């Protein structure tokens, strides 16, 4: 299960608090992605980054923010502006944007009460 | 933009039978179609993919077929086993420069 890691596996927060999810990869991949997965639904793209210091909004970016200061790291912050933050969050990486296989991390299950 | 539909949403088969999952896509420019398997509580993993210059690809019990004219592609699993039980996602994209668009997933249950 090496290559791309996410921490923590489970995260609990009170409503109104910002929370940051970690994603690290040692695959030397240029592109990284954040997806949200809700029960019975597919993977919806939140943000993606093709290179360091650059990132783009995906389909559901409202209420989320990211940074890409290092090639290996792509943390996601779920802000208090996200109306329904409880979900399973998956990070992924690939050699380049849209190129070849996306390797997924193990995911973080966030519960906000 | 690209839109991917996937059917059925749930599928139950008897062990040893075949399973077929179908996806349709909207952007005729898409030319790369991967399939991911996600077991309960685990990360999605690529099981097979196909590029638009190929009509069919097979890997042991798994095969994928592509019909570019009709803009649909299908996953075929033969001789199903209990360990095939999982959620399967299809996706479509251009190979260069665009992100994957995933289908909503199919929950496959293989009954012993």
mmCIF file of C-alpha atoms in Angstrom:
data_model
loop_
_atom_site.group_PDB
_atom_site.id
_atom_site.type_symbol
_atom_site.label_atom_id
_atom_site.label_comp_id
_atom_site.label_asym_id
_atom_site.label_seq_id
_atom_site.Cartn_x
_atom_site.Cartn_y
_atom_site.Cartn_z
ATOM 1 C CA UNK A 1 0.000 0.000 0.000
ATOM 2 C CA UNK A 2 2.945 2.370 -0.309
ATOM 3 C CA UNK A 3 3.325 5.197 -2.746
ATOM 4 C CA UNK A 4 0.532 7.538 -1.734
ATOM 5 C CA UNK A 5 -0.604 8.035 1.819
ATOM 6 C CA UNK A 6 -3.378 9.940 3.522
ATOM 7 C CA UNK A 7 -3.789 10.779 7.142
ATOM 8 C CA UNK A 8 -5.641 10.422 9.319
ATOM 9 C CA UNK A 9 -7.885 7.525 8.335
ATOM 10 C CA UNK A 10 -10.784 8.859 10.413
ATOM 11 C CA UNK A 11 -11.343 12.473 11.382
ATOM 12 C CA UNK A 12 -14.030 14.033 13.527
ATOM 13 C CA UNK A 13 -14.705 17.738 13.735
ATOM 14 C CA UNK A 14 -17.289 20.100 15.084
ATOM 15 C CA UNK A 15 -19.322 22.167 12.691
ATOM 16 C CA UNK A 16 -17.731 25.546 11.989
ATOM 17 C CA UNK A 17 -14.138 24.326 12.269
ATOM 18 C CA UNK A 18 -11.699 24.159 9.404
ATOM 19 C CA UNK A 19 -9.874 20.863 8.990
ATOM 20 C CA UNK A 20 -6.887 19.873 6.857
ATOM 21 C CA UNK A 21 -6.476 16.444 5.270
ATOM 22 C CA UNK A 22 -2.992 15.273 4.425
ATOM 23 C CA UNK A 23 -1.878 13.621 1.168
ATOM 24 C CA UNK A 24 1.708 12.611 0.438
ATOM 25 C CA UNK A 25 3.191 10.647 -2.485
ATOM 26 C CA UNK A 26 6.673 9.314 -3.175
ATOM 27 C CA UNK A 27 5.964 8.253 -6.758
ATOM 28 C CA UNK A 28 7.523 11.380 -8.262
ATOM 29 C CA UNK A 29 4.188 12.117 -9.900
ATOM 30 C CA UNK A 30 3.524 15.591 -11.241
ATOM 31 C CA UNK A 31 -0.270 15.546 -10.979
ATOM 32 C CA UNK A 32 -2.325 15.171 -7.824
ATOM 33 C CA UNK A 33 -6.068 15.144 -7.253
ATOM 34 C CA UNK A 34 -8.657 15.329 -4.517
ATOM 35 C CA UNK A 35 -11.968 13.522 -4.847
ATOM 36 C CA UNK A 36 -15.001 13.328 -2.653
ATOM 37 C CA UNK A 37 -16.997 10.110 -2.449
ATOM 38 C CA UNK A 38 -20.493 9.947 -0.976
ATOM 39 C CA UNK A 39 -22.484 6.742 -0.444
ATOM 40 C CA UNK A 40 -23.843 5.395 -3.710
ATOM 41 C CA UNK A 41 -22.096 8.054 -5.740
ATOM 42 C CA UNK A 42 -19.047 8.146 -7.888
ATOM 43 C CA UNK A 43 -15.873 10.118 -7.442
ATOM 44 C CA UNK A 44 -16.320 13.851 -7.735
ATOM 45 C CA UNK A 45 -13.281 16.013 -8.382
ATOM 46 C CA UNK A 46 -12.640 18.785 -5.857
ATOM 47 C CA UNK A 47 -9.244 20.182 -6.905
ATOM 48 C CA UNK A 48 -6.318 19.066 -8.980
ATOM 49 C CA UNK A 49 -2.733 20.170 -9.444
ATOM 50 C CA UNK A 50 -0.568 19.566 -12.476
ATOM 51 C CA UNK A 51 2.645 21.062 -11.103
ATOM 52 C CA UNK A 52 4.013 22.612 -7.954
ATOM 53 C CA UNK A 53 2.504 25.983 -7.021
ATOM 54 C CA UNK A 54 -0.374 25.513 -9.426
ATOM 55 C CA UNK A 55 -3.823 24.046 -8.897
ATOM 56 C CA UNK A 56 -7.241 24.222 -10.490
ATOM 57 C CA UNK A 57 -10.807 23.877 -9.273
ATOM 58 C CA UNK A 58 -12.686 20.721 -10.052
ATOM 59 C CA UNK A 59 -16.434 20.214 -10.196
ATOM 60 C CA UNK A 60 -17.162 20.789 -6.498
ATOM 61 C CA UNK A 61 -14.469 23.176 -5.205
ATOM 62 C CA UNK A 62 -16.745 25.453 -3.161
ATOM 63 C CA UNK A 63 -15.881 25.307 0.525
ATOM 64 C CA UNK A 64 -12.486 23.679 -0.047
ATOM 65 C CA UNK A 65 -8.949 24.982 -0.472
ATOM 66 C CA UNK A 66 -5.629 23.374 -1.380
ATOM 67 C CA UNK A 67 -1.937 24.158 -1.657
ATOM 68 C CA UNK A 68 0.883 22.561 -3.631
ATOM 69 C CA UNK A 69 4.119 23.899 -2.189
ATOM 70 C CA UNK A 70 5.970 20.620 -2.688
ATOM 71 C CA UNK A 71 5.713 18.000 -5.407
ATOM 72 C CA UNK A 72 5.108 15.289 -2.821
ATOM 73 C CA UNK A 73 2.333 16.979 -0.875
ATOM 74 C CA UNK A 74 -1.183 18.199 -1.697
ATOM 75 C CA UNK A 75 -3.144 19.003 1.492
ATOM 76 C CA UNK A 76 -6.863 19.723 1.358
ATOM 77 C CA UNK A 77 -8.574 22.095 3.775
ATOM 78 C CA UNK A 78 -12.281 21.648 4.343
ATOM 79 C CA UNK A 79 -13.517 25.038 5.447
ATOM 80 C CA UNK A 80 -16.541 25.988 7.486
ATOM 81 C CA UNK A 81 -18.091 27.249 4.248
ATOM 82 C CA UNK A 82 -18.539 23.677 2.999
ATOM 83 C CA UNK A 83 -22.196 22.998 3.723
ATOM 84 C CA UNK A 84 -22.062 19.217 3.837
ATOM 85 C CA UNK A 85 -18.489 18.175 4.621
ATOM 86 C CA UNK A 86 -19.113 14.680 5.985
ATOM 87 C CA UNK A 87 -17.770 12.316 3.329
ATOM 88 C CA UNK A 88 -14.971 9.993 2.295
ATOM 89 C CA UNK A 89 -12.072 11.915 0.744
ATOM 90 C CA UNK A 90 -9.654 10.301 -1.682
ATOM 91 C CA UNK A 91 -6.376 11.701 -2.894
ATOM 92 C CA UNK A 92 -4.774 10.436 -6.096
ATOM 93 C CA UNK A 93 -1.713 11.062 -8.221
ATOM 94 C CA UNK A 94 -0.615 10.357 -11.775
ATOM 95 C CA UNK A 95 2.458 10.944 -13.873
ATOM 96 C CA UNK A 96 0.772 13.888 -15.532
ATOM 97 C CA UNK A 97 -2.666 15.398 -15.778
ATOM 98 C CA UNK A 98 -4.907 12.872 -17.439
ATOM 99 C CA UNK A 99 -1.939 10.636 -18.221
ATOM 100 C CA UNK A 100 -2.209 6.969 -17.435
ATOM 101 C CA UNK A 101 -3.239 5.371 -14.214
ATOM 102 C CA UNK A 102 -4.318 7.366 -11.203
ATOM 103 C CA UNK A 103 -3.005 5.889 -7.973
ATOM 104 C CA UNK A 104 -5.292 6.425 -5.023
ATOM 105 C CA UNK A 105 -4.514 6.867 -1.374
ATOM 106 C CA UNK A 106 -6.394 4.891 1.298
ATOM 107 C CA UNK A 107 -8.781 7.765 1.969
ATOM 108 C CA UNK A 108 -9.874 9.832 4.957
ATOM 109 C CA UNK A 109 -13.366 9.542 6.337
ATOM 110 C CA UNK A 110 -14.389 12.934 7.707
ATOM 111 C CA UNK A 111 -17.350 13.269 10.036
ATOM 112 C CA UNK A 112 -18.557 16.718 11.008
ATOM 113 C CA UNK A 113 -21.183 17.057 13.727
ATOM 114 C CA UNK B 1 -17.668 18.693 -20.815
ATOM 115 C CA UNK B 2 -17.567 14.950 -20.566
ATOM 116 C CA UNK B 3 -20.424 13.054 -18.912
ATOM 117 C CA UNK B 4 -20.227 9.361 -18.077
ATOM 118 C CA UNK B 5 -23.220 7.188 -17.289
ATOM 119 C CA UNK B 6 -22.946 3.684 -15.871
ATOM 120 C CA UNK B 7 -25.437 0.825 -15.636
ATOM 121 C CA UNK B 8 -26.560 -1.054 -13.698
ATOM 122 C CA UNK B 9 -26.040 0.609 -10.328
ATOM 123 C CA UNK B 10 -26.220 -2.768 -8.591
ATOM 124 C CA UNK B 11 -25.664 -6.244 -9.973
ATOM 125 C CA UNK B 12 -25.946 -9.630 -8.302
ATOM 126 C CA UNK B 13 -24.708 -12.797 -9.977
ATOM 127 C CA UNK B 14 -24.164 -16.373 -8.937
ATOM 128 C CA UNK B 15 -20.591 -17.512 -8.499
ATOM 129 C CA UNK B 16 -19.282 -18.790 -11.813
ATOM 130 C CA UNK B 17 -21.637 -16.672 -13.917
ATOM 131 C CA UNK B 18 -20.574 -13.697 -16.017
ATOM 132 C CA UNK B 19 -21.111 -10.034 -15.164
ATOM 133 C CA UNK B 20 -21.341 -7.121 -17.575
ATOM 134 C CA UNK B 21 -21.235 -3.434 -16.691
ATOM 135 C CA UNK B 22 -21.859 -0.784 -19.323
ATOM 136 C CA UNK B 23 -20.800 2.844 -19.556
ATOM 137 C CA UNK B 24 -21.640 5.563 -22.041
ATOM 138 C CA UNK B 25 -19.749 8.789 -22.579
ATOM 139 C CA UNK B 26 -20.669 12.046 -24.254
ATOM 140 C CA UNK B 27 -17.423 13.537 -25.580
ATOM 141 C CA UNK B 28 -16.407 11.850 -28.819
ATOM 142 C CA UNK B 29 -12.874 13.207 -28.289
ATOM 143 C CA UNK B 30 -12.329 10.997 -25.225
ATOM 144 C CA UNK B 31 -9.837 8.272 -26.019
ATOM 145 C CA UNK B 32 -8.826 6.603 -22.772
ATOM 146 C CA UNK B 33 -11.196 4.480 -20.700
ATOM 147 C CA UNK B 34 -10.020 2.943 -17.424
ATOM 148 C CA UNK B 35 -11.947 0.718 -15.039
ATOM 149 C CA UNK B 36 -11.346 0.851 -11.294
ATOM 150 C CA UNK B 37 -12.360 -1.636 -8.611
ATOM 151 C CA UNK B 38 -13.024 -0.501 -5.061
ATOM 152 C CA UNK B 39 -13.438 -3.130 -2.390
ATOM 153 C CA UNK B 40 -15.290 -2.190 0.766
ATOM 154 C CA UNK B 41 -13.294 0.291 2.814
ATOM 155 C CA UNK B 42 -10.363 0.284 0.403
ATOM 156 C CA UNK B 43 -8.962 2.550 -2.266
ATOM 157 C CA UNK B 44 -9.956 2.300 -5.944
ATOM 158 C CA UNK B 45 -7.460 0.344 -8.033
ATOM 159 C CA UNK B 46 -7.085 0.149 -11.782
ATOM 160 C CA UNK B 47 -8.049 -3.278 -13.123
ATOM 161 C CA UNK B 48 -8.036 -2.720 -16.871
ATOM 162 C CA UNK B 49 -8.018 0.119 -19.371
ATOM 163 C CA UNK B 50 -8.500 0.586 -23.080
ATOM 164 C CA UNK B 51 -7.492 3.233 -25.576
ATOM 165 C CA UNK B 52 -9.626 4.292 -28.508
ATOM 166 C CA UNK B 53 -7.429 2.674 -31.125
ATOM 167 C CA UNK B 54 -8.349 -0.735 -29.708
ATOM 168 C CA UNK B 55 -11.780 -2.380 -29.755
ATOM 169 C CA UNK B 56 -11.221 -5.009 -27.101
ATOM 170 C CA UNK B 57 -8.713 -5.863 -24.412
ATOM 171 C CA UNK B 58 -8.574 -8.922 -22.212
ATOM 172 C CA UNK B 59 -6.718 -9.815 -19.037
ATOM 173 C CA UNK B 60 -7.515 -13.287 -17.739
ATOM 174 C CA UNK B 61 -11.157 -13.223 -16.590
ATOM 175 C CA UNK B 62 -11.614 -9.518 -17.283
ATOM 176 C CA UNK B 63 -12.238 -7.902 -20.640
ATOM 177 C CA UNK B 64 -13.242 -4.463 -21.834
ATOM 178 C CA UNK B 65 -14.897 -3.654 -25.161
ATOM 179 C CA UNK B 66 -15.209 -0.237 -26.763
ATOM 180 C CA UNK B 67 -17.667 0.966 -29.377
ATOM 181 C CA UNK B 68 -16.514 4.431 -30.440
ATOM 182 C CA UNK B 69 -19.397 4.963 -32.831
ATOM 183 C CA UNK B 70 -21.980 4.393 -30.136
ATOM 184 C CA UNK B 71 -19.763 5.965 -27.468
ATOM 185 C CA UNK B 72 -20.029 3.142 -25.018
ATOM 186 C CA UNK B 73 -17.683 0.670 -23.388
ATOM 187 C CA UNK B 74 -18.280 -2.362 -21.235
ATOM 188 C CA UNK B 75 -16.529 -4.415 -18.584
ATOM 189 C CA UNK B 76 -16.957 -8.171 -18.783
ATOM 190 C CA UNK B 77 -16.054 -10.486 -15.919
ATOM 191 C CA UNK B 78 -16.265 -14.212 -16.570
ATOM 192 C CA UNK B 79 -16.326 -17.068 -14.053
ATOM 193 C CA UNK B 80 -17.079 -14.649 -11.238
ATOM 194 C CA UNK B 81 -15.728 -15.355 -7.773
ATOM 195 C CA UNK B 82 -16.712 -13.964 -4.353
ATOM 196 C CA UNK B 83 -13.592 -11.783 -4.349
ATOM 197 C CA UNK B 84 -14.946 -9.986 -7.412
ATOM 198 C CA UNK B 85 -17.580 -8.418 -5.136
ATOM 199 C CA UNK B 86 -16.824 -4.684 -5.086
ATOM 200 C CA UNK B 87 -17.842 -1.366 -6.581
ATOM 201 C CA UNK B 88 -16.622 -0.853 -10.126
ATOM 202 C CA UNK B 89 -16.110 2.598 -11.652
ATOM 203 C CA UNK B 90 -15.604 3.434 -15.281
ATOM 204 C CA UNK B 91 -14.010 6.661 -16.440
ATOM 205 C CA UNK B 92 -13.303 8.560 -19.626
ATOM 206 C CA UNK B 93 -10.744 11.167 -20.562
ATOM 207 C CA UNK B 94 -8.409 12.407 -23.210
ATOM 208 C CA UNK B 95 -5.038 10.841 -22.599
ATOM 209 C CA UNK B 96 -3.389 14.227 -22.528
ATOM 210 C CA UNK B 97 -4.524 17.249 -20.682
ATOM 211 C CA UNK B 98 -7.852 16.434 -19.128
ATOM 212 C CA UNK B 99 -9.022 14.903 -15.918
ATOM 213 C CA UNK B 100 -10.876 11.651 -15.592
ATOM 214 C CA UNK B 101 -14.645 11.817 -15.430
ATOM 215 C CA UNK B 102 -15.911 8.868 -13.433
ATOM 216 C CA UNK B 103 -19.195 7.055 -13.724
ATOM 217 C CA UNK B 104 -21.341 6.705 -10.575
ATOM 218 C CA UNK B 105 -20.256 3.118 -9.956
ATOM 219 C CA UNK B 106 -21.755 -0.372 -10.009
ATOM 220 C CA UNK B 107 -21.952 -2.473 -6.867
ATOM 221 C CA UNK B 108 -21.323 -6.077 -7.893
ATOM 222 C CA UNK B 109 -22.241 -8.885 -5.515
ATOM 223 C CA UNK B 110 -21.162 -12.425 -6.322
ATOM 224 C CA UNK B 111 -23.335 -14.889 -4.457
ATOM 225 C CA UNK B 112 -21.844 -18.240 -3.392
#
